[in-house]
Tab-separated table of C-alpha atoms in Angstrom:
chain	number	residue	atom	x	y	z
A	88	UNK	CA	-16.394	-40.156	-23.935
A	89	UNK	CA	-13.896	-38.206	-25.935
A	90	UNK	CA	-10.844	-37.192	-25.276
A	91	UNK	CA	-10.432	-34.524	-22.641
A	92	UNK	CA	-6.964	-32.847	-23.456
A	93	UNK	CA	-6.952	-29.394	-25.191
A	94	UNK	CA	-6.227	-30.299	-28.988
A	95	UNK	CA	-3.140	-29.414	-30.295
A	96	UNK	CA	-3.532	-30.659	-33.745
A	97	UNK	CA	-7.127	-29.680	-36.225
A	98	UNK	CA	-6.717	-33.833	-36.058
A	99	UNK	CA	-7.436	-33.962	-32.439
A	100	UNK	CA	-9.745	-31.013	-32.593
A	101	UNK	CA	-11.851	-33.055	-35.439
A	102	UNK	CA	-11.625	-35.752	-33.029
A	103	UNK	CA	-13.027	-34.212	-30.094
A	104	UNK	CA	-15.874	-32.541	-31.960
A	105	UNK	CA	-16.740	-36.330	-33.462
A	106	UNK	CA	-16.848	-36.862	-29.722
A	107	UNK	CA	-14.618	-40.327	-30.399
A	108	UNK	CA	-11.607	-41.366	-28.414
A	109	UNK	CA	-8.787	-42.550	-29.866
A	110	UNK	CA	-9.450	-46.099	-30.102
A	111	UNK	CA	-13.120	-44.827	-31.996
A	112	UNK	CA	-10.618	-43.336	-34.330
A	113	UNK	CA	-8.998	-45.756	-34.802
A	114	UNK	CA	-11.714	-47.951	-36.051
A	115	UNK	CA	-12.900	-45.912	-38.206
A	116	UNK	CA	-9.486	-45.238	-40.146
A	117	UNK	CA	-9.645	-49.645	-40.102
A	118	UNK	CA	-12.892	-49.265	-41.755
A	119	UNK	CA	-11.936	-46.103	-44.368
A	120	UNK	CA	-8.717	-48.403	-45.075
A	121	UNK	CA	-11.280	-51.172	-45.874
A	122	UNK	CA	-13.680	-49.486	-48.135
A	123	UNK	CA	-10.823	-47.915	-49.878
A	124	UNK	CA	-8.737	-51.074	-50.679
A	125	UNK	CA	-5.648	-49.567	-48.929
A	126	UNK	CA	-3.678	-51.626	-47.070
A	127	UNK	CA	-2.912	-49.525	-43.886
A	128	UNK	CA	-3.572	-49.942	-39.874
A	129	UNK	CA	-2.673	-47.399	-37.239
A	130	UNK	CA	-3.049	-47.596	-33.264
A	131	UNK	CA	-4.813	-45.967	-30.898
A	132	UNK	CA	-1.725	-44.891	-29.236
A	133	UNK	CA	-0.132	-43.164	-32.563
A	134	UNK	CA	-2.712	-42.251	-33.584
A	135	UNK	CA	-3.301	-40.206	-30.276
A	136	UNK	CA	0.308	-39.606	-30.564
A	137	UNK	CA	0.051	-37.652	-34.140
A	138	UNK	CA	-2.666	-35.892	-32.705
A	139	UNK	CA	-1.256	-34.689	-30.032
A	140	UNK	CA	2.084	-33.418	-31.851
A	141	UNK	CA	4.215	-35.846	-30.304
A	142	UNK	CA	5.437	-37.471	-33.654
A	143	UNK	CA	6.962	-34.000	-35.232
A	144	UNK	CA	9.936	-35.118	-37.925
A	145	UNK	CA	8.275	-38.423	-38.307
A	146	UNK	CA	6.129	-37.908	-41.345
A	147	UNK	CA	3.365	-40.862	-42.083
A	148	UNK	CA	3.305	-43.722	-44.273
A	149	UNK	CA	1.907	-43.026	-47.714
A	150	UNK	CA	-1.273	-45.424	-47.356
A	151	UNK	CA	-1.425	-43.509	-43.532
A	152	UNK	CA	-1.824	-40.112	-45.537
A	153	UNK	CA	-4.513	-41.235	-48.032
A	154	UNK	CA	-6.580	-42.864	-45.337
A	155	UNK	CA	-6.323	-39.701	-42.922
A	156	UNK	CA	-7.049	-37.723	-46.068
A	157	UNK	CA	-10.130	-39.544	-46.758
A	158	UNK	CA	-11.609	-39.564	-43.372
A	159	UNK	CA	-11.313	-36.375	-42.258
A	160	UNK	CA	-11.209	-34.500	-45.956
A	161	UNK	CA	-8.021	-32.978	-45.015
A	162	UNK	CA	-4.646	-33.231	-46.191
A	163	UNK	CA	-1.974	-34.478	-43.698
A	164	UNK	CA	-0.440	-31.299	-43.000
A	165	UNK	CA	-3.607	-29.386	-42.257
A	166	UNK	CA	-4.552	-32.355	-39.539
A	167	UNK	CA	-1.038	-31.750	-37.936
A	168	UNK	CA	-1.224	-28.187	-38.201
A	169	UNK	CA	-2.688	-26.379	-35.076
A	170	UNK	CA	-6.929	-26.102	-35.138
A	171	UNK	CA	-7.974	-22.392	-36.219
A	172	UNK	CA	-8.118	-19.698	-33.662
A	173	UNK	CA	-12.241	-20.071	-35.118
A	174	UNK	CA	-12.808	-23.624	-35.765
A	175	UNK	CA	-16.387	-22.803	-36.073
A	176	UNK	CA	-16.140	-23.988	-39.548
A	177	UNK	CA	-13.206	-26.780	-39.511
A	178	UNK	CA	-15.277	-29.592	-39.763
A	179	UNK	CA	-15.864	-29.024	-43.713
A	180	UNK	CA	-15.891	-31.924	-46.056
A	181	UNK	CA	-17.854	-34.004	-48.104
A	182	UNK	CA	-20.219	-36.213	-47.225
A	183	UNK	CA	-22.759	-38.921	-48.741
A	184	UNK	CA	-22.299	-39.754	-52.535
A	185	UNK	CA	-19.421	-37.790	-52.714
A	186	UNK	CA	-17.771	-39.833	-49.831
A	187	UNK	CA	-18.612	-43.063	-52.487
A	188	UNK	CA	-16.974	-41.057	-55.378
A	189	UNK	CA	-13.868	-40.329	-52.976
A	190	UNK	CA	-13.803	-44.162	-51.948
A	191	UNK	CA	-13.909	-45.171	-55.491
A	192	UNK	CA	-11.249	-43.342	-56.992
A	193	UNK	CA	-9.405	-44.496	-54.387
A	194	UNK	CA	-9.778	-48.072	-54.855
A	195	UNK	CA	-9.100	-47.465	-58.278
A	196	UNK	CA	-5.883	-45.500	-58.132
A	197	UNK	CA	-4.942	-48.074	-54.948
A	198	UNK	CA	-5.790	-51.378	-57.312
A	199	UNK	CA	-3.550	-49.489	-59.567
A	200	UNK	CA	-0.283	-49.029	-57.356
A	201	UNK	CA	-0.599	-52.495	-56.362
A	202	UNK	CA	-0.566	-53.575	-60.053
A	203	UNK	CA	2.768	-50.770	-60.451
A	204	UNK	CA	4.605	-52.772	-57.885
A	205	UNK	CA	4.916	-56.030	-60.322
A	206	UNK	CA	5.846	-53.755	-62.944
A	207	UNK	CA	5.426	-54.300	-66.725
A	208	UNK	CA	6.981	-52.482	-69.664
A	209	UNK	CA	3.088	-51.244	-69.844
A	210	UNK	CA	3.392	-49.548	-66.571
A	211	UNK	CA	6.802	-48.027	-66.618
A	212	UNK	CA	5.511	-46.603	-70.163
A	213	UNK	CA	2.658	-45.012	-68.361
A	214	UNK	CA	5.126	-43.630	-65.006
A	215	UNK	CA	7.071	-42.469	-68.102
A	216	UNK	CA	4.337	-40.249	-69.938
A	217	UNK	CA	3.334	-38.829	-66.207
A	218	UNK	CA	6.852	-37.642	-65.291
A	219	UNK	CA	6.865	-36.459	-69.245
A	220	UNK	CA	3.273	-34.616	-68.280
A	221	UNK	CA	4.925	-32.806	-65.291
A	222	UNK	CA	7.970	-31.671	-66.959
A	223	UNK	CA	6.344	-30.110	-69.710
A	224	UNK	CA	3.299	-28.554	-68.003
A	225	UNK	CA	6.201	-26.763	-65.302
A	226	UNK	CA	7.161	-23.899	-66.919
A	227	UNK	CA	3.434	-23.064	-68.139
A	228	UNK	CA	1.491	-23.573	-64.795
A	229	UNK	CA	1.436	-22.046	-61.690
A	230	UNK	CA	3.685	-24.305	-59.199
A	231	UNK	CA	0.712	-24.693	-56.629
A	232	UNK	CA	-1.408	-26.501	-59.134
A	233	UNK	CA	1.458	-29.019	-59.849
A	234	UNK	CA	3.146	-29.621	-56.468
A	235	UNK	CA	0.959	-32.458	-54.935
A	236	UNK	CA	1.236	-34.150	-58.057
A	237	UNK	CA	5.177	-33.683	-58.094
A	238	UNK	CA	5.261	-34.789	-54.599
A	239	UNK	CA	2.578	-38.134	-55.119
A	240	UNK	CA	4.797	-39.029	-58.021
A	241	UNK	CA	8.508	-38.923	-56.610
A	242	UNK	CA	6.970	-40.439	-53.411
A	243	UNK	CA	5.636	-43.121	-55.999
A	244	UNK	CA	8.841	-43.705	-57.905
A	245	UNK	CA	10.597	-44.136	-54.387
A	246	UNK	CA	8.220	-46.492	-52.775
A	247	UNK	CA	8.924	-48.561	-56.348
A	248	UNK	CA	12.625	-48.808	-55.933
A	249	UNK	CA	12.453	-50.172	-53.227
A	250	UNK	CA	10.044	-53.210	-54.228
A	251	UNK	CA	12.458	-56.005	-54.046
A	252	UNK	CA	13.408	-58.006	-57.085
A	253	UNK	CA	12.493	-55.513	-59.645
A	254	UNK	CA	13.851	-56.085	-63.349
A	255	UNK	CA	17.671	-54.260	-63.739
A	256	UNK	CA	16.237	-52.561	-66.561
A	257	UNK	CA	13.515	-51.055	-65.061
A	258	UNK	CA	14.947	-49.702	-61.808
A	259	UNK	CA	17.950	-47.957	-63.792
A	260	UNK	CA	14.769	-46.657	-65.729
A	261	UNK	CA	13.282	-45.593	-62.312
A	262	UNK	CA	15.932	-43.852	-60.897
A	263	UNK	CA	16.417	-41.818	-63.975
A	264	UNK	CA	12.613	-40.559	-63.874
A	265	UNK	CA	12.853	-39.912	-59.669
A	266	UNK	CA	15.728	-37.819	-60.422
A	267	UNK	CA	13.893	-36.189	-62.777
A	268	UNK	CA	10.452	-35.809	-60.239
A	269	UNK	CA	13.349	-35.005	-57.587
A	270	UNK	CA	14.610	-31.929	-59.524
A	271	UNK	CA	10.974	-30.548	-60.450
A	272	UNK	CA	10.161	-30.669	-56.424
A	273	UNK	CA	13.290	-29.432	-55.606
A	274	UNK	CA	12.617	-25.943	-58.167
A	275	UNK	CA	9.402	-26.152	-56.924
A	276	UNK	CA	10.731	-25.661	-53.688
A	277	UNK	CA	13.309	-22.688	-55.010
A	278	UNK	CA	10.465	-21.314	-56.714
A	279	UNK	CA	8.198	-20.837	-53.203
A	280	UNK	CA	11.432	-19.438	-51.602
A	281	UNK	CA	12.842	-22.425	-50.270
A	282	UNK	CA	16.151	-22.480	-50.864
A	283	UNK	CA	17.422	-24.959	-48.307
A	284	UNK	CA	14.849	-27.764	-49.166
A	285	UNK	CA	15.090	-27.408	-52.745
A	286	UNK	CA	19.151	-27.767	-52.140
A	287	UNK	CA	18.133	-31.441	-50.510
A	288	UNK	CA	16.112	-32.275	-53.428
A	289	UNK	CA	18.734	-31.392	-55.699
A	290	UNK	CA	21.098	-33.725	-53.805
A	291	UNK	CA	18.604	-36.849	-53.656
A	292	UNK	CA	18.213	-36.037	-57.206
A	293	UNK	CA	22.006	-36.251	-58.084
A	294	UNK	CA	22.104	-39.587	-56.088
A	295	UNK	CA	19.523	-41.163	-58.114
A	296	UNK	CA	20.877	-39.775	-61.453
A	297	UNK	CA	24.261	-41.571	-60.149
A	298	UNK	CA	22.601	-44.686	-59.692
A	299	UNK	CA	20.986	-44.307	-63.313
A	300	UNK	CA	24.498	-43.532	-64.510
A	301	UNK	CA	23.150	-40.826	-66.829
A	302	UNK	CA	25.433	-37.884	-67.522
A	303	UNK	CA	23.045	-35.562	-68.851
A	304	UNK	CA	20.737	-36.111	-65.976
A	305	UNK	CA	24.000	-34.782	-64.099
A	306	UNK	CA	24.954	-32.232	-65.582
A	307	UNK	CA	21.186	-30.701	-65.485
A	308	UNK	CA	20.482	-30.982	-61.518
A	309	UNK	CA	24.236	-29.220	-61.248
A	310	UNK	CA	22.090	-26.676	-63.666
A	311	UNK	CA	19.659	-26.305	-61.013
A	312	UNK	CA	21.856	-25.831	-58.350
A	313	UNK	CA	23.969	-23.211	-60.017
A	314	UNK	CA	20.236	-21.815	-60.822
A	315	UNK	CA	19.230	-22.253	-56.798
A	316	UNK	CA	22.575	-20.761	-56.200
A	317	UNK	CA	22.220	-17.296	-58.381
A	318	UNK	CA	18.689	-16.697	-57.506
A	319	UNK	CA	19.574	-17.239	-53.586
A	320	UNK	CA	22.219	-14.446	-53.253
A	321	UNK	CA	25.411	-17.064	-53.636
A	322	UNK	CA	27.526	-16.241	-57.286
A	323	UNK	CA	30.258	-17.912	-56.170
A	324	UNK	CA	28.375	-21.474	-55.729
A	325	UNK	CA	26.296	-20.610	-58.297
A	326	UNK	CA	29.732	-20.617	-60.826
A	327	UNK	CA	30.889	-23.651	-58.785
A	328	UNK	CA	27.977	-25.898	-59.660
A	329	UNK	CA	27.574	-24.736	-63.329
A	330	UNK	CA	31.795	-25.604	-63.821
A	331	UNK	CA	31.193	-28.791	-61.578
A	332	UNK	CA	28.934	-30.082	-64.544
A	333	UNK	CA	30.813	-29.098	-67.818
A	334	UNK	CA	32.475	-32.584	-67.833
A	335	UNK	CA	28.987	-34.548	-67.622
A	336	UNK	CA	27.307	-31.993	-69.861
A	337	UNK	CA	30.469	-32.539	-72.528
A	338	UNK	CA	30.023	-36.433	-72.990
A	339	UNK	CA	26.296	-36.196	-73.179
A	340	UNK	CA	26.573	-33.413	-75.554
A	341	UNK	CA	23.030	-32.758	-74.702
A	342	UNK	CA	21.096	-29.232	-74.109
A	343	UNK	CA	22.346	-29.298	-70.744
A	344	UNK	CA	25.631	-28.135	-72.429
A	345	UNK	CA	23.778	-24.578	-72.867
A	346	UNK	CA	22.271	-24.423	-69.683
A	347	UNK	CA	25.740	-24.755	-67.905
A	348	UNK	CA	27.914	-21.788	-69.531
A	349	UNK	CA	24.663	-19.877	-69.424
A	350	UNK	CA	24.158	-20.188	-65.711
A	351	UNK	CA	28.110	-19.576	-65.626
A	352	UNK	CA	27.194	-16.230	-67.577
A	353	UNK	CA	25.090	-15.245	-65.123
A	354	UNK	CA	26.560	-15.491	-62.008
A	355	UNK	CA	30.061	-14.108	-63.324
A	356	UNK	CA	27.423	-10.965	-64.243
A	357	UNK	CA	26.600	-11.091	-60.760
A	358	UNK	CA	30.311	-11.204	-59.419
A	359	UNK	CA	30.698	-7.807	-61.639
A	360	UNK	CA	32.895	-9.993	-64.344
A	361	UNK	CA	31.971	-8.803	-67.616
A	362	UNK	CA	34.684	-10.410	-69.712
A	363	UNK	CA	34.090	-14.201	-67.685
A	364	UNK	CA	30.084	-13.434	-68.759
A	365	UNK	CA	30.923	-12.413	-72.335
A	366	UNK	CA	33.087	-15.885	-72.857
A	367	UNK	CA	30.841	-17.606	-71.213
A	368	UNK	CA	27.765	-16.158	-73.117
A	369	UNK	CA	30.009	-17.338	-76.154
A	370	UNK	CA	30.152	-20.634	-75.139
A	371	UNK	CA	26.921	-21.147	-74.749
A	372	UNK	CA	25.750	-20.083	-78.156
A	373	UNK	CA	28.377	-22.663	-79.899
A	374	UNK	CA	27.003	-25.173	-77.884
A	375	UNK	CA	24.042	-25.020	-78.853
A	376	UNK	CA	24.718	-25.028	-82.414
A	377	UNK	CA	26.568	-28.468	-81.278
A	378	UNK	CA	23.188	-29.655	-78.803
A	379	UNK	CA	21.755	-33.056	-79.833
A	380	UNK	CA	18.596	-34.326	-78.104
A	381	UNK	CA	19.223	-37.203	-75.488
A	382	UNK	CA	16.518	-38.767	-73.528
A	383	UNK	CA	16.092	-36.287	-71.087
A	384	UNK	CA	15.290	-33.182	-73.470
A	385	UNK	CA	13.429	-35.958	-75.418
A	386	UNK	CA	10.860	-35.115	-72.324
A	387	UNK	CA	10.853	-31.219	-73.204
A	388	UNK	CA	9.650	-28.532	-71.074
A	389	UNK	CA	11.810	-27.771	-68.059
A	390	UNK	CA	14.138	-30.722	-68.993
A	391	UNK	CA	15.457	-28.852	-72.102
A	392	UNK	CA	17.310	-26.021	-72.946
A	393	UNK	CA	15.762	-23.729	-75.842
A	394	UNK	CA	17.058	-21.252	-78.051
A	395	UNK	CA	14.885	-19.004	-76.219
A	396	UNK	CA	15.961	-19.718	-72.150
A	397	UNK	CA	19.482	-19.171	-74.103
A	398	UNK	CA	18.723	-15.791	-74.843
A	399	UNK	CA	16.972	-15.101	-71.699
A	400	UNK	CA	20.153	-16.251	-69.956
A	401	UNK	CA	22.124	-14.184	-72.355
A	402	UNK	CA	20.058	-10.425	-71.251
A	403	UNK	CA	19.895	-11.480	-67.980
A	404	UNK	CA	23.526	-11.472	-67.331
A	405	UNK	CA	23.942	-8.488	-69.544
A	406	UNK	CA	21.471	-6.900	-67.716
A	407	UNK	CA	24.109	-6.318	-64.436
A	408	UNK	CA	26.630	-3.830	-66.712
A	409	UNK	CA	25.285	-0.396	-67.572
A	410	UNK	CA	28.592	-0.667	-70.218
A	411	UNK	CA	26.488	-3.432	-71.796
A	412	UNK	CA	22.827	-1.985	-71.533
A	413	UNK	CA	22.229	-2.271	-75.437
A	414	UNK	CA	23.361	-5.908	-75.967
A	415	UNK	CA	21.340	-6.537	-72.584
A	416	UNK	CA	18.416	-4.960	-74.603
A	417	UNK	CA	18.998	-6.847	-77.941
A	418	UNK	CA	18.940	-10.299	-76.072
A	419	UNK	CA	16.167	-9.033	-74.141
A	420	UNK	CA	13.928	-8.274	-77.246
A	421	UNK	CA	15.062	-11.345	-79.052
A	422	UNK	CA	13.440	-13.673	-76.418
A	423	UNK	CA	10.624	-12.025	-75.583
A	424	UNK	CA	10.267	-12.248	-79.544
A	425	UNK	CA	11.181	-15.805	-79.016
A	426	UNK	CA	8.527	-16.681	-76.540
A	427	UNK	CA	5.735	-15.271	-78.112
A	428	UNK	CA	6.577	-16.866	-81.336
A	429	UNK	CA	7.146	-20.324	-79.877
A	430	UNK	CA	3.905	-22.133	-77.588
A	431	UNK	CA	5.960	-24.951	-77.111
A	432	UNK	CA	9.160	-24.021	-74.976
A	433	UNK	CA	6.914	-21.063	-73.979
A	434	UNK	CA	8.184	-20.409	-70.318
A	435	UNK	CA	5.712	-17.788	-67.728
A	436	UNK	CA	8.731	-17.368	-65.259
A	437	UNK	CA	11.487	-17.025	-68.136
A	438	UNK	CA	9.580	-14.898	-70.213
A	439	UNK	CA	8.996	-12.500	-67.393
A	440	UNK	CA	12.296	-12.659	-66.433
A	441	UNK	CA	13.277	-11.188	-70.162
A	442	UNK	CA	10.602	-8.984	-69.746
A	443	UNK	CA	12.232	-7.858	-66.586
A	444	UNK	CA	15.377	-7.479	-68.427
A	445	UNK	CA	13.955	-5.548	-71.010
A	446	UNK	CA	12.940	-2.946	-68.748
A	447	UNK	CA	15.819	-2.881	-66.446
A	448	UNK	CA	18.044	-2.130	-69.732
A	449	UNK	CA	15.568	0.781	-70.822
A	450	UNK	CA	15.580	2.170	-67.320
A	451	UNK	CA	19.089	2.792	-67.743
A	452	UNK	CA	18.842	4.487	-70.979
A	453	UNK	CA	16.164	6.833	-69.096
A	454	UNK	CA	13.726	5.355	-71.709
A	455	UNK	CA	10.565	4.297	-69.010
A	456	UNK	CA	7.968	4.218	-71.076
A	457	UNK	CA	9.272	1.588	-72.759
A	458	UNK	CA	10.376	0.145	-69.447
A	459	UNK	CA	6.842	0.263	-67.946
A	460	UNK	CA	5.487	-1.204	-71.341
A	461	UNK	CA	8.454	-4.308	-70.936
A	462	UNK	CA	7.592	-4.976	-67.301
A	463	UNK	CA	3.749	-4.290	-67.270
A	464	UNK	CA	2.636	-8.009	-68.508
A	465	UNK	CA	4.936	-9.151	-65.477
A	466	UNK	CA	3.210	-6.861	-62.950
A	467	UNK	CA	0.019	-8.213	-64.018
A	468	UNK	CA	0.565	-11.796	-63.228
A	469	UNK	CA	-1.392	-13.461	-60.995
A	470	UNK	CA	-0.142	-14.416	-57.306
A	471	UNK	CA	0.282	-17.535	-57.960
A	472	UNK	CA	2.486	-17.291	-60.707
A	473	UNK	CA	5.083	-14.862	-58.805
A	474	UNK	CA	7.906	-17.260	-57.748
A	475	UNK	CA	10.754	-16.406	-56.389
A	476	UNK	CA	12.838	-16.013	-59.559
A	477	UNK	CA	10.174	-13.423	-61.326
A	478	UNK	CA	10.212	-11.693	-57.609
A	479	UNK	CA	13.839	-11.177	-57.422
A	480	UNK	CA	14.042	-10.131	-61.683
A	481	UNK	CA	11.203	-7.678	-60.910
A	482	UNK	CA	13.507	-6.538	-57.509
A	483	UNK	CA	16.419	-5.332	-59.984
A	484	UNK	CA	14.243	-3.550	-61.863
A	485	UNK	CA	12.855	-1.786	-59.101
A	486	UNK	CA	16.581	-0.909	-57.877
A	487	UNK	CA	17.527	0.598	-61.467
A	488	UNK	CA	14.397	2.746	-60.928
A	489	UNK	CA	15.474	3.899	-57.330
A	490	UNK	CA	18.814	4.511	-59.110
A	491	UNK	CA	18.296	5.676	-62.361
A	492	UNK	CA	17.567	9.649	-61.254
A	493	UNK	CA	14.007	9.918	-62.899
A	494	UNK	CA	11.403	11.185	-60.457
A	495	UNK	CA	8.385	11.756	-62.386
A	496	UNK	CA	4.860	10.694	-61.029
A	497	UNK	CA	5.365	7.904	-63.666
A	498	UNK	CA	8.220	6.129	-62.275
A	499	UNK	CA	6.374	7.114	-58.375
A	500	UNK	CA	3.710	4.729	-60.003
A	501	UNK	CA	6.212	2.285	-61.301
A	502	UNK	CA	7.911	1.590	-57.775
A	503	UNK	CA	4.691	1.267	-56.240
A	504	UNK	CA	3.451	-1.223	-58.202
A	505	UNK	CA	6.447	-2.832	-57.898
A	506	UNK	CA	6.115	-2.859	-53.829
A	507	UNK	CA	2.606	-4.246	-54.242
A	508	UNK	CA	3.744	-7.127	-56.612
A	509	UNK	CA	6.725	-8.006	-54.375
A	510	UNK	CA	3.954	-7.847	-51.026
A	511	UNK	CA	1.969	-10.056	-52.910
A	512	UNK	CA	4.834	-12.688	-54.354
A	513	UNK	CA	4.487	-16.376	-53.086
A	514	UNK	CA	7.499	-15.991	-51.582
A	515	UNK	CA	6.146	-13.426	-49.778
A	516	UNK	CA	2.823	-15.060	-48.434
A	517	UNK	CA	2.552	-17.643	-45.714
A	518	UNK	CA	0.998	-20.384	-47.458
């Protein structure tokens, strides 16, 4: 008989509706662990103890997830989450050869984290090229597409540190690539508006980039969290973090040595210090001139600091004078230039962000049909592509519009697209 309680989780409703009791369940995640090659078990009583919601802050085992996953074709947050209001249609799924296919690539990837844990210069090379994969594809693809990976790999690179008796060189070489997966989840997080979270990630990161004694790695999560910082509201920590990791950006003498002074730039614009941005700005430029590649820009994408982020950096702080409005504009142009010129540093978020720029200079100038034709690429991007960073950008620009006196039915149709993009921002939709 099943159980009788009213469900509180979609896993107890699924449950019910398979009309098994716990201990059925039970069995049958024994027997999907089985087929699967994962070595996992769970009781009757925790089980009936996730289902019910009485494990909340306890998040499962690794193995525990991929079994769940693969019995009920749900991730583990959907089976905790409450059942739909209509569950008419919750039972979903695969079934038949497509159950095999699941179960096989399963096994497969399972043989294959078994083989990880006795790790070989042959596997860390391949952990290597997938952290490499994720750090370039960031700034090009929408963060929804890349998050499970980002999370399956830093969960991964944890569960591998703490094998015992793994070679000194290799975990030094494994903390150095989970901070790295640590600070791509943690701006993933700042990117879906989840500033708190991606400040924890940030730390964790730091910790492991301690224990890889790696200043460059360093100084670039103190980039993030100066970034985190801006974006969020707070200029004050924002130029905090970005000083905090001049000295570890110095002796690496990496790109990270750009990114700081240009984050400085930034939120000194924000604080309404023009001559702190301007030296700032400054000292950003000559350090780049000075940049050599270490190891981590040798993995490129978001773990590097390009000409063109520099000059992003460089209109967006210019962007908060009116005084400056033409050297915002110049900056502005010359990375937009720089964007579409260059596919491989090519950015979506910091080339809207320029765009942004671009248009927010113009605006004041009273020039908006060349602000409409800056912004409009930005106003067509898709939801999923609308973090929190291009949200607040296209926010200014919507201000300096409010602002800026002009009240034709052009710049009426302006701020409402504007208020549609913003409605329909990730940050702005319960996911």
């Amino acid at each position: 008989m099943a159980e009788q309680l009213r469900p509180a989780t979609l896993l107890h409703w699924l449950i019910t509706q398979k009309d098994w009791t716990f201990e059925d369940a039970a069995q049958e995640f024994e027997v999907t662990a089985k087929r699967a090659g994962i070595s996992a078990t769970v009781s009757p009583r925790h089980l009936g103890r996730m289902a019910r919601a009485e494990t909340r802050g306890r998040t499962p085992s690794a193995s525990t997830r991929r079994v769940l996953r693969l019995l009920f074709n749900r991730s583990v947050d959907e089976l905790l989450s409450p059942p739909p209001s209509d569950p008419t249609d919750a039972t979903g799924g695969h079934s038949g050869l497509g159950d095999e296919v699941d179960m096989a690539a399963e096994r497969a990837r399972a043989f294959g984290e078994r083989s990880r844990s006795r790790l070989t210069d042959e596997a860390m090379e391949q952990i290597y090229d997938e952290v490499r994969s994720l750090a370039t594809d960031y700034p090009q693809r929408p963060v929804l597409q890349l998050l499970p990976s980002l999370i399956k790999v830093q969960g991964d690179l944890m569960d591998l540190i703490e094998t015992p008796q793994q070679h000194p060189m290799h975990l030094r070489r494994l903390y150095f690539l989970t901070a790295v997966t640590s600070g791509l989840v943690a701006k993933s997080s700042h990117d879906l508006g989840r500033t708190p979270a991606a400040m924890t990630h940030a730390r964790t990161a730091l910790l492991c980039a301690e224990q890889a004694g790696h200043d460059g790695l360093r100084a670039w999560i103190n980039g993030l969290e100066s970034q985190f910082s801006y974006w969020s509201g707070r200029p004050r920590d924002a130029v905090r973090y970005a000083q905090r990791g001049a000295e570890f950006a110095e002796r690496a003498g990496s790109t990270a040595a750009v990114w700081l002074p240009a984050s400085e730039a930034r939120a000194w614009a924000a604080l309404g210090r023009i001559d702190e941005t301007r030296t700032a700005i400054g000292r950003a430029e000559s350090a780049l001139d000075r940049a050599e590649q270490d190891d981590l820009d040798d993995l490129g994408g978001i773990c590097t600091f390009s000409r063109s982020r520099q000059l992003y950096y460089a209109a967006d702080a210019l962007a908060w004078f009116p005084s400056a409005g033409a050297d915002a504009e110049r900056y502005g142009e010359a990375a937009v230039t720089a964007y579409a010129a260059h596919d491989d540093d090519w950015a979506f978020g910091d080339e809207a962000g320029a765009m942004s720029d671009l248009a927010l200079a113009r605006i004041r100038r009273q020039e908006l049909g060349g602000a409409i034709e800056a912004v409009r690429p930005v106003l067509e991007l898709p939801p999923d592509q609308r973090i929190h960073g291009i949200a607040s950008s296209v926010d200014r620009v919507h201000g300096a519009l409010m602002n800026s006196g002009i009240r034709s039915s052009e710049a009426a149709e302006l701020q409402e697209e504007i208020e549609v993009f913003r409605r329909t921002a990730l940050t702005a939709i319960e996911r």
